[in-house]
XYZ file of C-alpha atoms in Angstrom:
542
model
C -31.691 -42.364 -33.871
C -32.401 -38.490 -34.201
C -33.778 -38.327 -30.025
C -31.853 -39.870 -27.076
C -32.924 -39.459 -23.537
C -30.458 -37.960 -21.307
C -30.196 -39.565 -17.538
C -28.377 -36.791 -15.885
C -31.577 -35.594 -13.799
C -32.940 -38.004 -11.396
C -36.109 -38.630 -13.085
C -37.138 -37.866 -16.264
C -40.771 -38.891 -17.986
C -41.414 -39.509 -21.145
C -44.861 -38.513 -22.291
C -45.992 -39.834 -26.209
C -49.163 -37.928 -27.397
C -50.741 -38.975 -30.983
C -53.265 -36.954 -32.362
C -53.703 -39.368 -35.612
C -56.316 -36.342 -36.939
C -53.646 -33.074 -36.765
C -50.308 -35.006 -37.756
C -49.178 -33.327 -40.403
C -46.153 -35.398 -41.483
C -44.284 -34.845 -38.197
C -45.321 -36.214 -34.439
C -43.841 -34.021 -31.442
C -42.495 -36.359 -29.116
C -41.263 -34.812 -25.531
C -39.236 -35.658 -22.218
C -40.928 -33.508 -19.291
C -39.447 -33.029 -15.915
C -41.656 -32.323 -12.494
C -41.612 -28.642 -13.039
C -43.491 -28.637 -16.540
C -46.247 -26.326 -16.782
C -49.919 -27.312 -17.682
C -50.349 -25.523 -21.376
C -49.027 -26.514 -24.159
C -50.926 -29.942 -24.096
C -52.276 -29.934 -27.502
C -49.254 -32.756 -28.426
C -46.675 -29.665 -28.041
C -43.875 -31.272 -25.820
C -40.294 -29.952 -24.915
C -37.364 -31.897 -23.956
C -35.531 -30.260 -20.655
C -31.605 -31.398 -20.430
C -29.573 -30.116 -18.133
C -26.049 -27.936 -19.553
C -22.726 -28.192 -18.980
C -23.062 -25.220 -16.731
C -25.484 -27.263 -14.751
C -28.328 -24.845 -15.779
C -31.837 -26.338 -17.951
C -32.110 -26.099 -21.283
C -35.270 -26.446 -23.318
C -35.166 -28.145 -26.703
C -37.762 -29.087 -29.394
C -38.383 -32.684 -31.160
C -39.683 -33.874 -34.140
C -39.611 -36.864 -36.032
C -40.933 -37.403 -40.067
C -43.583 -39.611 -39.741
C -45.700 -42.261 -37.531
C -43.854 -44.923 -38.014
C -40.607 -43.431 -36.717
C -41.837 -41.953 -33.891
C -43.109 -45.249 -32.665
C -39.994 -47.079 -33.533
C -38.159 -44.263 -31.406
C -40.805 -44.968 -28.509
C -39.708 -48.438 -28.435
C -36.319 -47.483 -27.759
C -36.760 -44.841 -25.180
C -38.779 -47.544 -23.728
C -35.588 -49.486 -23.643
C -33.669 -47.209 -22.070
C -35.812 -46.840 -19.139
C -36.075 -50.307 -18.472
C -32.253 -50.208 -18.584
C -32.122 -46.974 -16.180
C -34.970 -48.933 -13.752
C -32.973 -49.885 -10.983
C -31.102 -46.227 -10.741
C -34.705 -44.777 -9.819
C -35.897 -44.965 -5.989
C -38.255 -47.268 -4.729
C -40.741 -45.067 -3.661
C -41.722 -44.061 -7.535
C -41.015 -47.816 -9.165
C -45.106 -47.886 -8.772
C -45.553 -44.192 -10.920
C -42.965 -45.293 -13.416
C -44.524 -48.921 -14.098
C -48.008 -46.980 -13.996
C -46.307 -44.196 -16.783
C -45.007 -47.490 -18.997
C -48.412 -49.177 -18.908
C -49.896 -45.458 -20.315
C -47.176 -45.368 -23.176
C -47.850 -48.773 -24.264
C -51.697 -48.161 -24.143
C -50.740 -45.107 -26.432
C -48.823 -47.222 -28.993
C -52.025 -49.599 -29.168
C -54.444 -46.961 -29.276
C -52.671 -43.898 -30.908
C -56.464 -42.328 -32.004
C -57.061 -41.904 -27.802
C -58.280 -38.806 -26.603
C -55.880 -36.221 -25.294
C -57.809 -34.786 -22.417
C -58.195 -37.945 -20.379
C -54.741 -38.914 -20.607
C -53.744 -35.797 -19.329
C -55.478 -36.081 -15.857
C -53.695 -39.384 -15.297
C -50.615 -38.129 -15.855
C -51.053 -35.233 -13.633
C -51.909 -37.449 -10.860
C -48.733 -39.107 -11.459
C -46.877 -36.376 -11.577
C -48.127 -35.474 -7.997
C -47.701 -38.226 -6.695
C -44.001 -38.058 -7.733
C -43.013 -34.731 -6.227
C -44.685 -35.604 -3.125
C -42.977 -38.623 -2.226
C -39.993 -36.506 -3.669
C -40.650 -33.872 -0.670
C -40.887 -36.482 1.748
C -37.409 -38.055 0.984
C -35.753 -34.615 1.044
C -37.681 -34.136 4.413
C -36.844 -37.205 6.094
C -32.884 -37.010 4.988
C -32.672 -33.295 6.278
C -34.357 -34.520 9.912
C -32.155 -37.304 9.695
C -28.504 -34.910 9.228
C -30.307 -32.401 12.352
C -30.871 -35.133 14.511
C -27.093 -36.143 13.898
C -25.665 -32.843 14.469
C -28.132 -32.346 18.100
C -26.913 -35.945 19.071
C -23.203 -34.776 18.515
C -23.480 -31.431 20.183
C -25.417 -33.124 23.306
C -22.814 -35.214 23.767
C -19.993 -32.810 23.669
C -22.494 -30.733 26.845
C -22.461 -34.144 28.587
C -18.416 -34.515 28.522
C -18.125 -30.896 29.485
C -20.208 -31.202 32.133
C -18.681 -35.162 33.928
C -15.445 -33.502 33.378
C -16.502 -29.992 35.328
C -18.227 -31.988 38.360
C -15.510 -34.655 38.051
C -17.875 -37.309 37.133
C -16.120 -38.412 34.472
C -15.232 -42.111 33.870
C -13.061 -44.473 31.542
C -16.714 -45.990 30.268
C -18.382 -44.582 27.361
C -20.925 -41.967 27.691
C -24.420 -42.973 27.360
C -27.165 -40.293 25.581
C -28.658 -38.206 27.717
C -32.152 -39.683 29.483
C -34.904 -37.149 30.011
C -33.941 -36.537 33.581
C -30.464 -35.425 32.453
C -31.986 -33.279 30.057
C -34.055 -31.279 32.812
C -31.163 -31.218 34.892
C -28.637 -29.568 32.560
C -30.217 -26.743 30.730
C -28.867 -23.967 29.346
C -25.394 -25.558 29.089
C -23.846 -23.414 26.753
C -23.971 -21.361 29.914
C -21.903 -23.369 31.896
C -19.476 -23.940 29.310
C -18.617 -20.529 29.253
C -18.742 -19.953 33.044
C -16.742 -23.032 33.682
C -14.059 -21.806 30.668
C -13.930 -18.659 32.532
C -13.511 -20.243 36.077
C -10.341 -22.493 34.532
C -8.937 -19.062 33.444
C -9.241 -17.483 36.947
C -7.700 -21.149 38.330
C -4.904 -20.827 36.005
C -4.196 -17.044 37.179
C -4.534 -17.601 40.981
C -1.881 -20.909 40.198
C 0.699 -18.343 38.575
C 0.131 -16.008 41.153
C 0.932 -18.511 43.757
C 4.046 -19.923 42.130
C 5.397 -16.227 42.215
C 4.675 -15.851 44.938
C 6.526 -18.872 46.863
C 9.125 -18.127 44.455
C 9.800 -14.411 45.691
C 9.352 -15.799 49.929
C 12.032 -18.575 49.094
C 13.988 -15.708 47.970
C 13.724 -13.755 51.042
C 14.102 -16.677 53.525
C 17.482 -17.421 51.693
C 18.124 -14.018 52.014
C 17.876 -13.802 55.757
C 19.508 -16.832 56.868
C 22.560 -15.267 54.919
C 22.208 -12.366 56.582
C 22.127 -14.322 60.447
C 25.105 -16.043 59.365
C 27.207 -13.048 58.219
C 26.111 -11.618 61.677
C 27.085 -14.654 63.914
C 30.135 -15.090 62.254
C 31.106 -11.508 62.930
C 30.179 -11.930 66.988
C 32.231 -14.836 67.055
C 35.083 -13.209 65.747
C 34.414 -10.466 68.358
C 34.409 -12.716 71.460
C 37.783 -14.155 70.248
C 39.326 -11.168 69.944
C 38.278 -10.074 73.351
C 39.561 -13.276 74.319
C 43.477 -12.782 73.193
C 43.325 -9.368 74.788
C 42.364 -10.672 78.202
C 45.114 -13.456 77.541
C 47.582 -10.991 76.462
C 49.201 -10.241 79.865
C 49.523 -13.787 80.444
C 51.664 -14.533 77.183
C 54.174 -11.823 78.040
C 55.369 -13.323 81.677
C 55.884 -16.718 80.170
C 59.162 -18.326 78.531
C 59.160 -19.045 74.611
C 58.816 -22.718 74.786
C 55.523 -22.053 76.556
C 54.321 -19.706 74.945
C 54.491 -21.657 72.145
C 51.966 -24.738 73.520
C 50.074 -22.175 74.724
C 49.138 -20.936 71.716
C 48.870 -24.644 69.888
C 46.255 -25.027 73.179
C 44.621 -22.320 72.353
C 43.783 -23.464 68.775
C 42.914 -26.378 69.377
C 40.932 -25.545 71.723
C 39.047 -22.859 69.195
C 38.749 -25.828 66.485
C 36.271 -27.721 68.942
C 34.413 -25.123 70.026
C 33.729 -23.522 66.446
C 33.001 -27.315 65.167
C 30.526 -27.040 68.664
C 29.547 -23.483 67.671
C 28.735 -24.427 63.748
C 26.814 -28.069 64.798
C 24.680 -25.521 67.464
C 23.983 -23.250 65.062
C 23.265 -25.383 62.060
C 20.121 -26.835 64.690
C 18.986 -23.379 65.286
C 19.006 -22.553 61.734
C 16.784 -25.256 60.899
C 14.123 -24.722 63.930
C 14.015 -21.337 63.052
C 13.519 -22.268 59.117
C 10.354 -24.606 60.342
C 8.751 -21.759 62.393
C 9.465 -19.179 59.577
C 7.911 -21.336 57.008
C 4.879 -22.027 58.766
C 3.999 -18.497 59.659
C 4.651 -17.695 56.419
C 2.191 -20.341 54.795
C -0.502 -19.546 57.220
C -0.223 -15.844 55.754
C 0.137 -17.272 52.395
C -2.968 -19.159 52.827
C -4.239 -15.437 54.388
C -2.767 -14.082 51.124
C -4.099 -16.245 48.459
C -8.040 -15.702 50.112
C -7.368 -12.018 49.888
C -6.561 -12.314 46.567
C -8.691 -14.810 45.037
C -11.491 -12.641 46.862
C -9.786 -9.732 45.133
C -9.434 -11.848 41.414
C -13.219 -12.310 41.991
C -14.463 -8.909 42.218
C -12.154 -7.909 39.265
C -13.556 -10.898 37.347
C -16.926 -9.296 37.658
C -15.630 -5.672 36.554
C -13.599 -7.334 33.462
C -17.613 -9.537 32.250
C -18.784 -5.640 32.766
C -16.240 -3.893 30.595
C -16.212 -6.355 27.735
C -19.595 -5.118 26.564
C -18.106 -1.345 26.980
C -14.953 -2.709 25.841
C -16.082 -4.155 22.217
C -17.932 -0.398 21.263
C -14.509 0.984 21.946
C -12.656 -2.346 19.879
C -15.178 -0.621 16.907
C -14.129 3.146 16.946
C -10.954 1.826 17.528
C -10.791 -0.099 14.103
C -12.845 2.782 12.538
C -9.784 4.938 13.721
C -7.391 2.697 12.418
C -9.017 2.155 9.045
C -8.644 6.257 9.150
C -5.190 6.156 10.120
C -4.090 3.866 7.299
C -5.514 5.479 4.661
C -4.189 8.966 5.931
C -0.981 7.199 6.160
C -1.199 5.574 2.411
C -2.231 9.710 1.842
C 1.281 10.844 3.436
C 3.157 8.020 1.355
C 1.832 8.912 -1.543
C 2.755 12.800 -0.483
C 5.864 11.720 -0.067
C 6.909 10.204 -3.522
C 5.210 13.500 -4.626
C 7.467 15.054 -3.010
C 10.651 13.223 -3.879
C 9.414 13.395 -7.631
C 9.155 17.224 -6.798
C 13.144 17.436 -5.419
C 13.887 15.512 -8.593
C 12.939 17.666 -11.125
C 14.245 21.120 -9.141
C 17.319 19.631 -8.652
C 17.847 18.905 -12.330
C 15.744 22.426 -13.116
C 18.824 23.835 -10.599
C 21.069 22.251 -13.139
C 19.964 23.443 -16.223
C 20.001 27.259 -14.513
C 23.103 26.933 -13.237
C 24.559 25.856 -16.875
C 22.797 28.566 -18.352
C 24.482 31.089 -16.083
C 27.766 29.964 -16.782
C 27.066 30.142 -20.360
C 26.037 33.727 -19.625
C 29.024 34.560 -18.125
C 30.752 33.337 -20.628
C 28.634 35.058 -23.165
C 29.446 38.297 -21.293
C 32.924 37.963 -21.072
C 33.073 37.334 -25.212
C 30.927 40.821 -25.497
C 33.488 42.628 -23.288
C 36.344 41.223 -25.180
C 34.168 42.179 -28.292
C 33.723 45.515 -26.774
C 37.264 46.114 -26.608
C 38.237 44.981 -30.076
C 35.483 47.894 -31.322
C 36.938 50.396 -29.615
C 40.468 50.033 -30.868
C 39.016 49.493 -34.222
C 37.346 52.658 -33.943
C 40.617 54.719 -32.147
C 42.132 52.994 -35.588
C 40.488 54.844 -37.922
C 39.942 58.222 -36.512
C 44.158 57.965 -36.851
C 43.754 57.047 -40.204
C 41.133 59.821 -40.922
C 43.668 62.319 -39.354
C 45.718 60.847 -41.594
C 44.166 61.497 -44.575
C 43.213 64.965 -43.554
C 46.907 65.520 -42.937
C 48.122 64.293 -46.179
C 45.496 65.712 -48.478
C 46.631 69.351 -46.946
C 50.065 68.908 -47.869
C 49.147 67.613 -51.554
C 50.330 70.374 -53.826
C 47.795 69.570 -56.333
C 44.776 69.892 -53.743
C 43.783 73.076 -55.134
C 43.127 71.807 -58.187
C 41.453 68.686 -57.148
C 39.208 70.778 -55.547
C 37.633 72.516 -58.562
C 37.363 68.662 -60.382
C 35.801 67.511 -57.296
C 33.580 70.425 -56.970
C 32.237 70.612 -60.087
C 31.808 66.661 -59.582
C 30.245 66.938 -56.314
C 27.955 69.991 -57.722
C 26.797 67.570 -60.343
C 26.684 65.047 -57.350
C 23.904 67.788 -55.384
C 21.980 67.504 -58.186
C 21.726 64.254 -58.328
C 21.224 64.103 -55.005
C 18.196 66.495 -54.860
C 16.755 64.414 -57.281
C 17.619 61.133 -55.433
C 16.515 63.104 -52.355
C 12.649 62.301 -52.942
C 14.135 58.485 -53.550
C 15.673 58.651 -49.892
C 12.535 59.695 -48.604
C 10.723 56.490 -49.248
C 14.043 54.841 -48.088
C 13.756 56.613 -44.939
C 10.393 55.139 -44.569
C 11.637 51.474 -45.222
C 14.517 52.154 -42.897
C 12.465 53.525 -40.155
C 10.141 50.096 -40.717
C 13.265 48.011 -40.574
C 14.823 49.967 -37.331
C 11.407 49.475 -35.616
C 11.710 45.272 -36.680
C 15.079 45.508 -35.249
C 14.004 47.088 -32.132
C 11.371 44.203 -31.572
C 14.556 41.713 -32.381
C 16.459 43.352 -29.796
C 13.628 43.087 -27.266
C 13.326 39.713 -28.128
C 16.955 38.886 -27.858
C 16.931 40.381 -24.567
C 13.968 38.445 -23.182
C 15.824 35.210 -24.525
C 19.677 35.721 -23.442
C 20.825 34.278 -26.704
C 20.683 37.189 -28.776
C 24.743 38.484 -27.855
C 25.946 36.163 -30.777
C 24.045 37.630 -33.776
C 24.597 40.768 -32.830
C 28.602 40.372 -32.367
C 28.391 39.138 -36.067
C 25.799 42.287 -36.676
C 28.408 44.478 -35.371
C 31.177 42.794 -37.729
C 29.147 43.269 -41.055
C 28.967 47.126 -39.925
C 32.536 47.175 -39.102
C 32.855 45.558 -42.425
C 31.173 48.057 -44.430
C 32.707 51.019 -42.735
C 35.766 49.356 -43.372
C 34.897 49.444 -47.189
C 33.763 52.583 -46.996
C 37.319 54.179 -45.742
C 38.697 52.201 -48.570
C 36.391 54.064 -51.081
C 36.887 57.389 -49.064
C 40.704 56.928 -49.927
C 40.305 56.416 -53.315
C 38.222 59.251 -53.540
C 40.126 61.104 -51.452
C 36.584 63.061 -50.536
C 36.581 65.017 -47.529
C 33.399 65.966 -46.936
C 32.592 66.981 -44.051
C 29.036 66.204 -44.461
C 30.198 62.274 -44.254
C 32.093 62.819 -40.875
C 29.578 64.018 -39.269
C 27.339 60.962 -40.394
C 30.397 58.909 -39.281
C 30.601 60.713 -36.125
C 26.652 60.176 -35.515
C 26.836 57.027 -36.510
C 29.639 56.175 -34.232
C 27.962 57.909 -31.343
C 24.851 55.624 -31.787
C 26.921 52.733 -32.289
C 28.472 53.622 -28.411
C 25.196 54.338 -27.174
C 23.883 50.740 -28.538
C 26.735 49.506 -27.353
C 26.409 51.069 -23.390
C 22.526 50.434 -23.348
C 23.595 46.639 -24.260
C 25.822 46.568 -21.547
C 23.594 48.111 -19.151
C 20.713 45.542 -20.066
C 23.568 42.594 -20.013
C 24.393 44.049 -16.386
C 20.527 44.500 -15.670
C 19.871 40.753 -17.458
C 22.700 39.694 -14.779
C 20.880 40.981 -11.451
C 17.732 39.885 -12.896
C 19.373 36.325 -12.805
C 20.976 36.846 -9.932
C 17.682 37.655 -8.300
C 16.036 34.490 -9.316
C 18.324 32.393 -8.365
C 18.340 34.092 -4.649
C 14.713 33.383 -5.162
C 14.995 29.888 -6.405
C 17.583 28.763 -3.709
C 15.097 30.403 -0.882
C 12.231 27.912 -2.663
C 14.360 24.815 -2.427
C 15.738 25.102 0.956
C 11.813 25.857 1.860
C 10.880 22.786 0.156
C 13.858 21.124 1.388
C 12.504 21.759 5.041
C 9.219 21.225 4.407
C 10.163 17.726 3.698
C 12.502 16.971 6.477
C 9.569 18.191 8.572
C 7.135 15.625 6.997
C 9.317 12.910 7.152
């Protein structure tokens, strides 16, 4: 079977429409459901399922020829008969009426289209109404439940309030009851609110016969303390009086005097105690009934009092519940300006973090700095012996080519030499010029470096080992000046000029080392001041 009818809906119909004329080797077979539209009449019918999502889907049939479409009639017509007894009883009439139709069609398949059509209209009508009127009469019947329910929930509240309640079960409500109690949701809340005043007065008065139980045990220690204390009095009076007595008499009777005497006190404080135990007790009966008749004083006052306040508290709820709203408005406000400072905060700590470890990393690099400046001072020294070293040796060698014997003669050779030497040197002289140029280019690059290497810190190591390769050369240059054994004076001068710019370089170094230092110093001062304001800054926001 290519079409099966789905029961998932309530009702479904099943409309067959042959136009034997228009078939064109397929017939359009349909399952419509109460909400189907009036076009598409012309023998163009839908199927309407329902999803898995619960939603309705719309899908097309067709079937290859006459014959099968009637065959799959038959079956469909099955499968209602089968689903019969699922479908109310108010439509069994519309659906045997809708069968009849179908089987009509399958006799006379040539039958117009149009007059079919109104039929099944009217059945469709007749359908949704009687739908409407079961979906009526169950929602009437679910609100009469829920009135029945909540009137007899009033009529409880209100035996129990007026103490009419009984053991029997409550009857409904007859029409005179019904005029009598209206507007009981009224009393239900007045009579909630008059069991909360009952349950306040019934605290107060427990408190309060606690605290006079209090002081009436309070007194009658007090009376007792105080009648003891007379009693003691009066005896003592009583021995002095006696005194006299004792003193005149022999031992022996003194001595059943005294036994006399105590038994004597025995009885009379066993009289004394039994008197005042009687007293006690007539005085705790008239003390406790003056005291409840201003109790009873008491407890009007104040239930006159609760009363009054009652009325002011009903007053100042409706004032009371504006306020409950700014009050949550504020709060709202307050919680997210608190979430604001939280998140401050771990700013804040994040902040700490990295100066702490930026604190670090300065303080590492000023150690290496000092460091660095105690190498150049140590460097600074080596230099200058160095240098004290070879102005001996050039001394030296001034010394011992004086006392040469042959000097005189070396003279002339190196004259004529060095005369040769001019020459060349004029015509090298044009040569130097475009050296000079090159060097002045280079001394301007190294003047950049040295900027550079100042602005960086790191620069003190290259220029040690700058300083060495110098030292080095002049070094091989003494050597050559020995084996020359040249004295001009020419080159000492250079030497000398070259020295003297070599100190300079080396003093301007040290000053801008010294001025690199307080620089440091300075930010550091600066840097400290920054954390212990930030350091205070959150203290004071914590």
């Amino acid at each position: 079977m290519k079409y099966n009818i789905s029961t998932k809906c309530n009702i479904f119909f099943l409309f067959l429409i042959i136009n034997h004329y228009n078939i064109t080797g397929e017939i359009k077979v349909g399952l419509c459901e109460t909400h189907r539209k009036d076009k598409n009449i012309n023998g163009n019918f839908y199927v309407v399922e329902n999803n898995k999502k619960g939603q309705q889907a719309i899908r097309r049939v067709s079937f290859d020829s006459v014959n099968d479409g009637l065959k799959n009639v038959n079956d469909t017509m099955n499968a209602l008969c089968s689903n019969f007894n699922q479908i109310n009883n108010s439509n069994r009439q519309s659906m045997e009426n809708l069968i009849q139709l179908i089987k009509n069609l399958n006799n006379k398949p040539n039958n117009d289209i149009l007059t079919l059509s109104n039929d099944l209209k009217n059945l469709l009508n007749e359908i949704r109404s009687n739908k409407k009127q079961e979906e009526n009469k169950k929602k009437q019947e679910e609100e009469n439940k829920k009135k029945k329910q909540k009137l007899k929930k009033q009529k409880e509240l209100f035996y129990y309030n007026n103490d009419l309640y009984d053991t029997e079960e409550i009857e409904d409500f007859s029409e005179e009851d019904n005029n009598k109690i209206q507007g009981l949701s009224e009393l239900e809340n007045y009579y909630k609110e008059r069991m909360k005043e009952m349950k306040l007065a019934k605290k107060l008065q427990d408190r309060e016969y606690e605290l006079t139980m209090k002081e009436n045990i309070a007194r009658h220690q007090l009376e007792e303390q105080r009648k003891q204390l007379e009693f003691r009095q009066e005896m003592e009076k009583y021995r002095m009086n006696n005194f006299n007595v004792y003193k005149n008499m022999k031992r022996e009777d003194q001595i059943n005097s005294m036994i006399r005497e105590k038994e004597r006190i025995k009885s009379a404080a066993d009289i004394s105690n039994i008197i005042l135990n009687k007293n006690q007790q007539v005085e705790n009966l008239k003390n406790s009934n003056s005291s409840n008749k201003n109790v009873d004083k008491e407890l009007k006052t104040e239930n006159d009092h609760l009363k009054k306040e009652i009325e002011n508290l009903k007053n100042s709820n409706s004032s009371n519940k504006n306020v409950d709203k700014e009050l949550k408005t504020e709060n709202d406000h307050l919680k997210k300006e608190i979430e604001n400072l939280k998140n401050s905060n771990l700013s804040n700590k994040n902040f700490d973090e990295s100066l702490k470890i930026e604190n670090d990393r300065l303080t590492k690099e000023i150690e290496n700095l000092k460091n660095s400046n105690l190498s150049n001072k140590n460097v600074d020294k080596e230099l200058k012996t160095e240098n004290d070293h070879l102005k001996k040796e050039i001394e030296n060698l001034k010394n011992s080519n004086l006392s040469n014997k042959n000097f005189d003669e070396s003279l002339k050779i190196e004259n004529d030499r060095l005369t040769k030497e001019i020459e060349n040197l004029k015509n090298s002289n044009l040569s130097n010029k475009n050296v000079d140029k090159e060097l002045k280019t280079e001394n301007d690059h190294l003047k950049k470096e040295i900027e550079n290497l100042k602005n960086s810190n790191l620069s003190n190591k290259n220029f040690d080992e700058s300083l060495k390769i110098e030292n080095d050369r002049l070094t091989k240059e003494i050597e050559n000046l020995k084996n020359s054994n040249s004295s001009n004076k020419n080159v000492d001068k250079e030497l000398k000029t070259e020295n003297d710019h070599l100190k300079k370089e080396i003093e301007n170094l040290k000053n801008s080392n010294s001025s690199n230092d307080k620089e440091l110093k300075i930010q550091n001062d600066h840097l400290k001041k920054e954390i212990e304001n930030l350091k205070n800054s959150n203290s004071s926001n914590k």
